[in-house]
Amino acid sequence: RGARVLQNRSELEQELRRPGGLGAAFARHAYGMRRWVDLFAVRIPAIEDPYLTELVSEVVHQNARHMVLFRERAIAHGVDPDLYVCPPEGEVIYERLAPLEGDETLAYALGSLEHFADLLAVYAEAAEDEPDSEVLAAVRADNDRALAKLSERVRGSAVAAAADAHELYRLRELAETPLYAIGR
């Protein structure tokens, strides 16, 4: 995994420092994790490879658990995660994922989790209380394990799907971060 830099890192850091900023980020990811659970869980019955079934099931389980943890942290910051509205730049990520199959799906997931790792590092730096730090550390550890497993499986032409995910998440960050300031 190559070192990438979030294009708007300083703006994101600034938004995370304001009251409710980290809570808004938790709400955003709780929404995204729910979408991933919905999109990946329906694929499990069609997977013939038992090892891949295990991997996808693990990603679904982790996203469901992380969704609950992030919802709780958003609420602790005074942010109602049910009021989160995903910008169009975010929705396109899930729309693009839905029709992908096989190795492309895994590569897209890899790109997504790589981007999430970059965000988690920024969130960990912004965390000011122990519960936030503990949740972020647990999610980072799970994310790192999932990245390692996905990296082992993603090869060849499927890597283009990871690059696609990176670009879509880059665009989402540019659109999403300013929304934290207005409580969305």
Short mmCIF file of N, CA, C and O in Angstrom, two decimals, residues 31-145:
data_model
loop_
_atom_site.label_atom_id
_atom_site.label_comp_id
_atom_site.label_asym_id
_atom_site.label_seq_id
_atom_site.Cartn_x
_atom_site.Cartn_y
_atom_site.Cartn_z
N TYR A 31 -23.00 5.66 8.53
CA TYR A 31 -23.84 5.53 7.33
C TYR A 31 -23.13 4.67 6.28
O TYR A 31 -23.73 3.74 5.73
N GLY A 32 -21.90 4.98 6.00
CA GLY A 32 -21.14 4.25 4.99
C GLY A 32 -20.98 2.79 5.34
O GLY A 32 -21.07 1.91 4.47
N MET A 33 -20.75 2.51 6.60
CA MET A 33 -20.59 1.12 7.03
C MET A 33 -21.89 0.35 6.84
O MET A 33 -21.88 -0.82 6.44
N ARG A 34 -23.01 1.01 7.12
CA ARG A 34 -24.30 0.36 6.91
C ARG A 34 -24.50 0.04 5.43
O ARG A 34 -24.98 -1.03 5.06
N ARG A 35 -24.13 0.97 4.56
CA ARG A 35 -24.26 0.73 3.12
C ARG A 35 -23.39 -0.45 2.70
O ARG A 35 -23.81 -1.28 1.90
N TRP A 36 -22.17 -0.54 3.24
CA TRP A 36 -21.29 -1.66 2.90
C TRP A 36 -21.88 -2.98 3.37
O TRP A 36 -21.83 -3.98 2.66
N VAL A 37 -22.45 -2.99 4.57
CA VAL A 37 -23.09 -4.21 5.07
C VAL A 37 -24.19 -4.64 4.10
O VAL A 37 -24.27 -5.81 3.69
N ASP A 38 -25.04 -3.70 3.71
CA ASP A 38 -26.14 -4.01 2.81
C ASP A 38 -25.64 -4.53 1.46
O ASP A 38 -26.20 -5.48 0.91
N LEU A 39 -24.60 -3.90 0.92
CA LEU A 39 -24.11 -4.28 -0.41
C LEU A 39 -23.32 -5.59 -0.42
O LEU A 39 -23.34 -6.32 -1.41
N PHE A 40 -22.62 -5.88 0.68
CA PHE A 40 -21.79 -7.09 0.70
C PHE A 40 -22.54 -8.31 1.23
O PHE A 40 -22.30 -9.42 0.77
N ALA A 41 -23.42 -8.12 2.18
CA ALA A 41 -24.11 -9.27 2.78
C ALA A 41 -24.91 -10.05 1.75
O ALA A 41 -24.94 -11.29 1.80
N VAL A 42 -25.52 -9.37 0.80
CA VAL A 42 -26.33 -10.08 -0.21
C VAL A 42 -25.48 -10.90 -1.16
O VAL A 42 -26.00 -11.78 -1.85
N ARG A 43 -24.19 -10.65 -1.21
CA ARG A 43 -23.30 -11.38 -2.11
C ARG A 43 -22.84 -12.73 -1.55
O ARG A 43 -22.43 -13.61 -2.29
N ILE A 44 -22.90 -12.87 -0.24
CA ILE A 44 -22.34 -14.05 0.42
C ILE A 44 -22.92 -15.36 -0.10
O ILE A 44 -22.15 -16.29 -0.40
N PRO A 45 -24.23 -15.51 -0.27
CA PRO A 45 -24.75 -16.81 -0.74
C PRO A 45 -24.24 -17.24 -2.12
O PRO A 45 -24.19 -18.43 -2.40
N ALA A 46 -23.83 -16.30 -2.95
CA ALA A 46 -23.37 -16.64 -4.31
C ALA A 46 -21.89 -16.98 -4.39
O ALA A 46 -21.41 -17.44 -5.42
N ILE A 47 -21.16 -16.78 -3.30
CA ILE A 47 -19.72 -17.04 -3.31
C ILE A 47 -19.48 -18.54 -3.14
O ILE A 47 -19.94 -19.14 -2.18
N GLU A 48 -18.74 -19.11 -4.08
CA GLU A 48 -18.48 -20.55 -4.03
C GLU A 48 -17.22 -20.90 -3.26
O GLU A 48 -17.14 -21.97 -2.66
N ASP A 49 -16.23 -20.04 -3.26
CA ASP A 49 -14.96 -20.27 -2.57
C ASP A 49 -15.16 -20.07 -1.06
O ASP A 49 -15.49 -18.97 -0.62
N PRO A 50 -15.00 -21.12 -0.25
CA PRO A 50 -15.24 -21.00 1.19
C PRO A 50 -14.32 -19.98 1.87
O PRO A 50 -14.73 -19.32 2.84
N TYR A 51 -13.10 -19.83 1.38
CA TYR A 51 -12.18 -18.87 1.98
C TYR A 51 -12.60 -17.44 1.68
O TYR A 51 -12.49 -16.54 2.53
N LEU A 52 -13.11 -17.24 0.48
CA LEU A 52 -13.62 -15.93 0.12
C LEU A 52 -14.92 -15.63 0.88
O LEU A 52 -15.16 -14.51 1.31
N THR A 53 -15.74 -16.65 1.07
CA THR A 53 -16.96 -16.49 1.88
C THR A 53 -16.59 -16.01 3.27
O THR A 53 -17.21 -15.09 3.82
N GLU A 54 -15.56 -16.64 3.83
CA GLU A 54 -15.12 -16.24 5.17
C GLU A 54 -14.64 -14.79 5.18
O GLU A 54 -15.00 -14.02 6.06
N LEU A 55 -13.85 -14.39 4.20
CA LEU A 55 -13.32 -13.04 4.13
C LEU A 55 -14.44 -12.00 3.99
O LEU A 55 -14.49 -11.01 4.72
N VAL A 56 -15.36 -12.23 3.06
CA VAL A 56 -16.45 -11.28 2.85
C VAL A 56 -17.35 -11.23 4.09
O VAL A 56 -17.77 -10.15 4.52
N SER A 57 -17.61 -12.37 4.69
CA SER A 57 -18.41 -12.40 5.92
C SER A 57 -17.73 -11.61 7.04
O SER A 57 -18.39 -10.91 7.81
N GLU A 58 -16.43 -11.74 7.11
CA GLU A 58 -15.67 -11.00 8.12
C GLU A 58 -15.76 -9.49 7.88
O GLU A 58 -15.95 -8.72 8.82
N VAL A 59 -15.65 -9.07 6.63
CA VAL A 59 -15.76 -7.64 6.30
C VAL A 59 -17.16 -7.13 6.66
O VAL A 59 -17.31 -6.05 7.24
N VAL A 60 -18.18 -7.92 6.36
CA VAL A 60 -19.56 -7.54 6.71
C VAL A 60 -19.71 -7.42 8.22
O VAL A 60 -20.24 -6.42 8.73
N HIS A 61 -19.23 -8.42 8.93
CA HIS A 61 -19.33 -8.42 10.40
C HIS A 61 -18.61 -7.20 10.99
O HIS A 61 -19.14 -6.52 11.87
N GLN A 62 -17.40 -6.95 10.53
CA GLN A 62 -16.65 -5.80 11.05
C GLN A 62 -17.36 -4.49 10.76
O GLN A 62 -17.42 -3.61 11.62
N ASN A 63 -17.88 -4.34 9.56
CA ASN A 63 -18.59 -3.10 9.22
C ASN A 63 -19.82 -2.93 10.10
O ASN A 63 -20.12 -1.82 10.54
N ALA A 64 -20.54 -4.00 10.38
CA ALA A 64 -21.72 -3.91 11.24
C ALA A 64 -21.31 -3.51 12.66
O ALA A 64 -21.94 -2.63 13.27
N ARG A 65 -20.25 -4.12 13.17
CA ARG A 65 -19.80 -3.79 14.53
C ARG A 65 -19.27 -2.37 14.59
O ARG A 65 -19.57 -1.61 15.50
N HIS A 66 -18.49 -1.99 13.58
CA HIS A 66 -17.93 -0.63 13.55
C HIS A 66 -19.04 0.41 13.40
O HIS A 66 -18.96 1.49 13.99
N MET A 67 -20.08 0.08 12.65
CA MET A 67 -21.21 0.99 12.48
C MET A 67 -21.82 1.32 13.85
O MET A 67 -22.08 2.48 14.16
N VAL A 68 -22.03 0.31 14.66
CA VAL A 68 -22.61 0.53 15.99
C VAL A 68 -21.66 1.37 16.85
O VAL A 68 -22.09 2.32 17.52
N LEU A 69 -20.38 1.04 16.83
CA LEU A 69 -19.41 1.81 17.62
C LEU A 69 -19.37 3.27 17.19
O LEU A 69 -19.36 4.18 18.03
N PHE A 70 -19.36 3.51 15.89
CA PHE A 70 -19.30 4.88 15.39
C PHE A 70 -20.61 5.62 15.65
O PHE A 70 -20.61 6.82 15.93
N ARG A 71 -21.74 4.93 15.57
CA ARG A 71 -23.02 5.56 15.93
C ARG A 71 -22.97 6.03 17.38
O ARG A 71 -23.37 7.16 17.69
N GLU A 72 -22.49 5.17 18.26
CA GLU A 72 -22.41 5.51 19.69
C GLU A 72 -21.49 6.71 19.92
O GLU A 72 -21.78 7.58 20.73
N ARG A 73 -20.37 6.76 19.21
CA ARG A 73 -19.44 7.88 19.37
C ARG A 73 -20.05 9.16 18.80
O ARG A 73 -19.84 10.24 19.35
N ALA A 74 -20.77 9.08 17.69
CA ALA A 74 -21.43 10.27 17.14
C ALA A 74 -22.42 10.83 18.17
O ALA A 74 -22.41 12.04 18.45
N ILE A 75 -23.22 9.96 18.74
CA ILE A 75 -24.21 10.38 19.74
C ILE A 75 -23.51 10.99 20.94
O ILE A 75 -23.96 12.03 21.47
N ALA A 76 -22.39 10.40 21.37
CA ALA A 76 -21.64 10.95 22.51
C ALA A 76 -21.14 12.37 22.22
O ALA A 76 -20.95 13.17 23.14
N HIS A 77 -20.95 12.69 20.95
CA HIS A 77 -20.51 14.03 20.55
C HIS A 77 -21.70 14.95 20.25
O HIS A 77 -21.51 16.07 19.76
N GLY A 78 -22.91 14.49 20.53
CA GLY A 78 -24.08 15.31 20.30
C GLY A 78 -24.55 15.35 18.85
O GLY A 78 -25.28 16.26 18.46
N VAL A 79 -24.11 14.36 18.06
CA VAL A 79 -24.50 14.30 16.65
C VAL A 79 -25.43 13.10 16.46
O VAL A 79 -25.09 11.98 16.83
N ASP A 80 -26.60 13.35 15.90
CA ASP A 80 -27.55 12.27 15.63
C ASP A 80 -27.17 11.61 14.30
O ASP A 80 -27.34 12.22 13.24
N PRO A 81 -26.68 10.38 14.34
CA PRO A 81 -26.24 9.74 13.10
C PRO A 81 -27.38 9.49 12.13
O PRO A 81 -27.15 9.35 10.92
N ASP A 82 -28.61 9.45 12.61
CA ASP A 82 -29.75 9.23 11.73
C ASP A 82 -30.11 10.46 10.91
O ASP A 82 -30.89 10.36 9.97
N LEU A 83 -29.53 11.60 11.25
CA LEU A 83 -29.78 12.82 10.48
C LEU A 83 -28.73 13.05 9.39
O LEU A 83 -28.82 14.01 8.63
N TYR A 84 -27.74 12.18 9.33
CA TYR A 84 -26.68 12.32 8.33
C TYR A 84 -27.28 12.21 6.92
O TYR A 84 -28.10 11.34 6.64
N VAL A 85 -26.85 13.11 6.04
CA VAL A 85 -27.26 13.09 4.64
C VAL A 85 -25.99 12.95 3.80
O VAL A 85 -25.12 13.82 3.85
N CYS A 86 -25.92 11.88 3.07
CA CYS A 86 -24.75 11.61 2.24
C CYS A 86 -24.80 12.50 1.00
O CYS A 86 -25.83 12.56 0.32
N PRO A 87 -23.69 13.19 0.70
CA PRO A 87 -23.67 14.00 -0.52
C PRO A 87 -23.63 13.10 -1.76
O PRO A 87 -23.25 11.93 -1.68
N PRO A 88 -24.00 13.63 -2.91
CA PRO A 88 -23.98 12.83 -4.14
C PRO A 88 -22.61 12.20 -4.41
O PRO A 88 -22.52 11.09 -4.92
N GLU A 89 -21.54 12.90 -4.04
CA GLU A 89 -20.19 12.37 -4.24
C GLU A 89 -19.95 11.12 -3.40
O GLU A 89 -19.09 10.30 -3.73
N GLY A 90 -20.69 10.98 -2.32
CA GLY A 90 -20.60 9.77 -1.51
C GLY A 90 -21.47 8.65 -2.06
O GLY A 90 -21.06 7.50 -2.12
N GLU A 91 -22.67 9.02 -2.48
CA GLU A 91 -23.59 7.99 -3.00
C GLU A 91 -23.02 7.29 -4.22
O GLU A 91 -23.26 6.10 -4.42
N VAL A 92 -22.27 8.02 -5.04
CA VAL A 92 -21.72 7.39 -6.25
C VAL A 92 -20.76 6.25 -5.89
O VAL A 92 -20.64 5.28 -6.65
N ILE A 93 -20.15 6.31 -4.74
CA ILE A 93 -19.26 5.23 -4.28
C ILE A 93 -20.04 3.92 -4.17
O ILE A 93 -19.60 2.87 -4.63
N TYR A 94 -21.21 4.00 -3.55
CA TYR A 94 -22.03 2.80 -3.35
C TYR A 94 -22.68 2.35 -4.66
O TYR A 94 -22.82 1.16 -4.91
N GLU A 95 -23.07 3.32 -5.49
CA GLU A 95 -23.65 2.98 -6.79
C GLU A 95 -22.63 2.26 -7.67
O GLU A 95 -22.97 1.32 -8.38
N ARG A 96 -21.38 2.69 -7.61
CA ARG A 96 -20.33 2.08 -8.42
C ARG A 96 -19.99 0.69 -7.90
O ARG A 96 -19.64 -0.20 -8.66
N LEU A 97 -20.09 0.50 -6.59
CA LEU A 97 -19.77 -0.80 -5.99
C LEU A 97 -20.82 -1.86 -6.32
O LEU A 97 -20.48 -3.01 -6.59
N ALA A 98 -22.07 -1.47 -6.34
CA ALA A 98 -23.17 -2.45 -6.47
C ALA A 98 -23.00 -3.42 -7.63
O ALA A 98 -23.18 -4.63 -7.44
N PRO A 99 -22.67 -2.98 -8.85
CA PRO A 99 -22.60 -3.95 -9.96
C PRO A 99 -21.27 -4.70 -10.08
O PRO A 99 -21.15 -5.61 -10.90
N LEU A 100 -20.27 -4.34 -9.30
CA LEU A 100 -18.97 -5.01 -9.42
C LEU A 100 -19.08 -6.47 -9.01
O LEU A 100 -19.89 -6.83 -8.15
N GLU A 101 -18.22 -7.30 -9.60
CA GLU A 101 -18.23 -8.72 -9.28
C GLU A 101 -16.82 -9.21 -9.01
O GLU A 101 -15.84 -8.63 -9.48
N GLY A 102 -16.72 -10.30 -8.29
CA GLY A 102 -15.47 -11.02 -8.09
C GLY A 102 -14.30 -10.18 -7.63
O GLY A 102 -14.39 -9.43 -6.66
N ASP A 103 -13.19 -10.33 -8.37
CA ASP A 103 -11.95 -9.67 -7.98
C ASP A 103 -12.06 -8.15 -8.01
O ASP A 103 -11.41 -7.47 -7.23
N GLU A 104 -12.88 -7.62 -8.91
CA GLU A 104 -13.07 -6.17 -8.94
C GLU A 104 -13.69 -5.67 -7.64
O GLU A 104 -13.34 -4.62 -7.14
N THR A 105 -14.62 -6.43 -7.11
CA THR A 105 -15.24 -6.06 -5.83
C THR A 105 -14.20 -6.03 -4.73
O THR A 105 -14.17 -5.11 -3.92
N LEU A 106 -13.34 -7.04 -4.69
CA LEU A 106 -12.31 -7.09 -3.66
C LEU A 106 -11.32 -5.93 -3.82
O LEU A 106 -10.90 -5.33 -2.82
N ALA A 107 -10.96 -5.61 -5.05
CA ALA A 107 -10.04 -4.50 -5.29
C ALA A 107 -10.67 -3.18 -4.88
O ALA A 107 -10.00 -2.32 -4.28
N TYR A 108 -11.94 -3.01 -5.19
CA TYR A 108 -12.65 -1.79 -4.80
C TYR A 108 -12.70 -1.68 -3.28
O TYR A 108 -12.48 -0.61 -2.72
N ALA A 109 -12.96 -2.80 -2.62
CA ALA A 109 -12.97 -2.82 -1.15
C ALA A 109 -11.58 -2.47 -0.62
O ALA A 109 -11.45 -1.73 0.36
N LEU A 110 -10.55 -3.00 -1.26
CA LEU A 110 -9.18 -2.69 -0.84
C LEU A 110 -8.92 -1.19 -0.93
O LEU A 110 -8.42 -0.58 0.02
N GLY A 111 -9.27 -0.58 -2.06
CA GLY A 111 -9.08 0.86 -2.21
C GLY A 111 -9.85 1.64 -1.17
O GLY A 111 -9.36 2.62 -0.60
N SER A 112 -11.05 1.21 -0.89
CA SER A 112 -11.88 1.87 0.12
C SER A 112 -11.25 1.79 1.50
O SER A 112 -11.17 2.79 2.23
N LEU A 113 -10.81 0.59 1.87
CA LEU A 113 -10.21 0.42 3.20
C LEU A 113 -8.87 1.13 3.32
O LEU A 113 -8.50 1.57 4.41
N GLU A 114 -8.13 1.24 2.22
CA GLU A 114 -6.89 2.02 2.25
C GLU A 114 -7.20 3.49 2.54
O GLU A 114 -6.53 4.13 3.35
N HIS A 115 -8.21 4.02 1.87
CA HIS A 115 -8.60 5.40 2.11
C HIS A 115 -9.09 5.57 3.55
O HIS A 115 -8.74 6.54 4.22
N PHE A 116 -9.88 4.62 4.03
CA PHE A 116 -10.38 4.66 5.39
C PHE A 116 -9.22 4.66 6.39
O PHE A 116 -9.25 5.37 7.40
N ALA A 117 -8.16 3.90 6.09
CA ALA A 117 -6.99 3.88 6.98
C ALA A 117 -6.38 5.28 7.08
O ALA A 117 -5.97 5.71 8.17
N ASP A 118 -6.31 5.98 5.95
CA ASP A 118 -5.78 7.34 5.96
C ASP A 118 -6.64 8.26 6.83
O ASP A 118 -6.13 9.07 7.61
N LEU A 119 -7.96 8.12 6.71
CA LEU A 119 -8.86 8.93 7.52
C LEU A 119 -8.76 8.57 9.00
O LEU A 119 -8.75 9.46 9.86
N LEU A 120 -8.71 7.28 9.28
CA LEU A 120 -8.61 6.85 10.68
C LEU A 120 -7.38 7.43 11.37
O LEU A 120 -7.43 7.78 12.55
N ALA A 121 -6.29 7.56 10.63
CA ALA A 121 -5.08 8.15 11.22
C ALA A 121 -5.33 9.61 11.60
O ALA A 121 -4.91 10.05 12.68
N VAL A 122 -6.02 10.35 10.76
CA VAL A 122 -6.34 11.75 11.06
C VAL A 122 -7.32 11.82 12.24
O VAL A 122 -7.16 12.64 13.14
N TYR A 123 -8.32 10.95 12.25
CA TYR A 123 -9.28 10.95 13.35
C TYR A 123 -8.60 10.62 14.68
O TYR A 123 -8.93 11.21 15.71
N ALA A 124 -7.68 9.68 14.65
CA ALA A 124 -6.97 9.30 15.88
C ALA A 124 -6.18 10.49 16.44
O ALA A 124 -6.12 10.68 17.66
N GLU A 125 -5.59 11.28 15.55
CA GLU A 125 -4.87 12.47 16.00
C GLU A 125 -5.81 13.51 16.60
O GLU A 125 -5.44 14.25 17.49
N ALA A 126 -7.04 13.56 16.12
CA ALA A 126 -8.02 14.54 16.58
C ALA A 126 -8.75 14.09 17.85
O ALA A 126 -9.33 14.93 18.54
N ALA A 127 -8.72 12.81 18.14
CA ALA A 127 -9.46 12.28 19.30
C ALA A 127 -8.91 12.88 20.59
O ALA A 127 -7.71 12.86 20.83
N GLU A 128 -9.84 13.41 21.38
CA GLU A 128 -9.44 14.05 22.63
C GLU A 128 -9.90 13.30 23.87
O GLU A 128 -9.52 13.67 24.98
N ASP A 129 -10.73 12.28 23.72
CA ASP A 129 -11.14 11.53 24.90
C ASP A 129 -10.84 10.05 24.71
O ASP A 129 -10.66 9.57 23.60
N GLU A 130 -10.77 9.36 25.83
CA GLU A 130 -10.36 7.96 25.81
C GLU A 130 -11.33 7.06 25.04
O GLU A 130 -10.88 6.21 24.26
N PRO A 131 -12.66 7.23 25.21
CA PRO A 131 -13.56 6.36 24.43
C PRO A 131 -13.37 6.50 22.91
O PRO A 131 -13.39 5.50 22.20
N ASP A 132 -13.17 7.73 22.42
CA ASP A 132 -12.91 7.92 20.99
C ASP A 132 -11.62 7.21 20.59
O ASP A 132 -11.57 6.50 19.58
N SER A 133 -10.59 7.41 21.38
CA SER A 133 -9.29 6.80 21.07
C SER A 133 -9.37 5.28 21.06
O SER A 133 -8.79 4.62 20.20
N GLU A 134 -10.10 4.71 22.01
CA GLU A 134 -10.23 3.26 22.09
C GLU A 134 -10.99 2.70 20.89
O GLU A 134 -10.58 1.69 20.30
N VAL A 135 -12.09 3.35 20.52
CA VAL A 135 -12.86 2.90 19.36
C VAL A 135 -12.02 3.00 18.10
O VAL A 135 -11.97 2.07 17.30
N LEU A 136 -11.36 4.13 17.93
CA LEU A 136 -10.54 4.31 16.73
C LEU A 136 -9.40 3.30 16.66
O LEU A 136 -9.09 2.78 15.60
N ALA A 137 -8.78 3.00 17.79
CA ALA A 137 -7.70 2.01 17.81
C ALA A 137 -8.22 0.63 17.42
O ALA A 137 -7.57 -0.09 16.65
N ALA A 138 -9.39 0.26 17.94
CA ALA A 138 -9.96 -1.05 17.62
C ALA A 138 -10.33 -1.14 16.14
O ALA A 138 -10.04 -2.14 15.47
N VAL A 139 -10.93 -0.08 15.61
CA VAL A 139 -11.32 -0.07 14.21
C VAL A 139 -10.09 -0.07 13.31
O VAL A 139 -10.05 -0.77 12.30
N ARG A 140 -9.06 0.69 13.70
CA ARG A 140 -7.82 0.70 12.91
C ARG A 140 -7.20 -0.70 12.86
O ARG A 140 -6.73 -1.14 11.80
N ALA A 141 -7.18 -1.40 13.97
CA ALA A 141 -6.60 -2.74 14.01
C ALA A 141 -7.38 -3.70 13.10
O ALA A 141 -6.79 -4.46 12.33
N ASP A 142 -8.72 -3.64 13.17
CA ASP A 142 -9.54 -4.48 12.30
C ASP A 142 -9.32 -4.12 10.83
O ASP A 142 -9.22 -4.99 9.97
N ASN A 143 -9.26 -2.82 10.55
CA ASN A 143 -9.06 -2.36 9.18
C ASN A 143 -7.71 -2.84 8.64
O ASN A 143 -7.62 -3.29 7.50
N ASP A 144 -6.69 -2.77 9.46
CA ASP A 144 -5.36 -3.22 9.04
C ASP A 144 -5.36 -4.72 8.71
O ASP A 144 -4.75 -5.15 7.73
N ARG A 145 -6.06 -5.51 9.52
CA ARG A 145 -6.14 -6.95 9.26
C ARG A 145 -6.90 -7.22 7.96
O ARG A 145 -6.49 -8.06 7.15
#
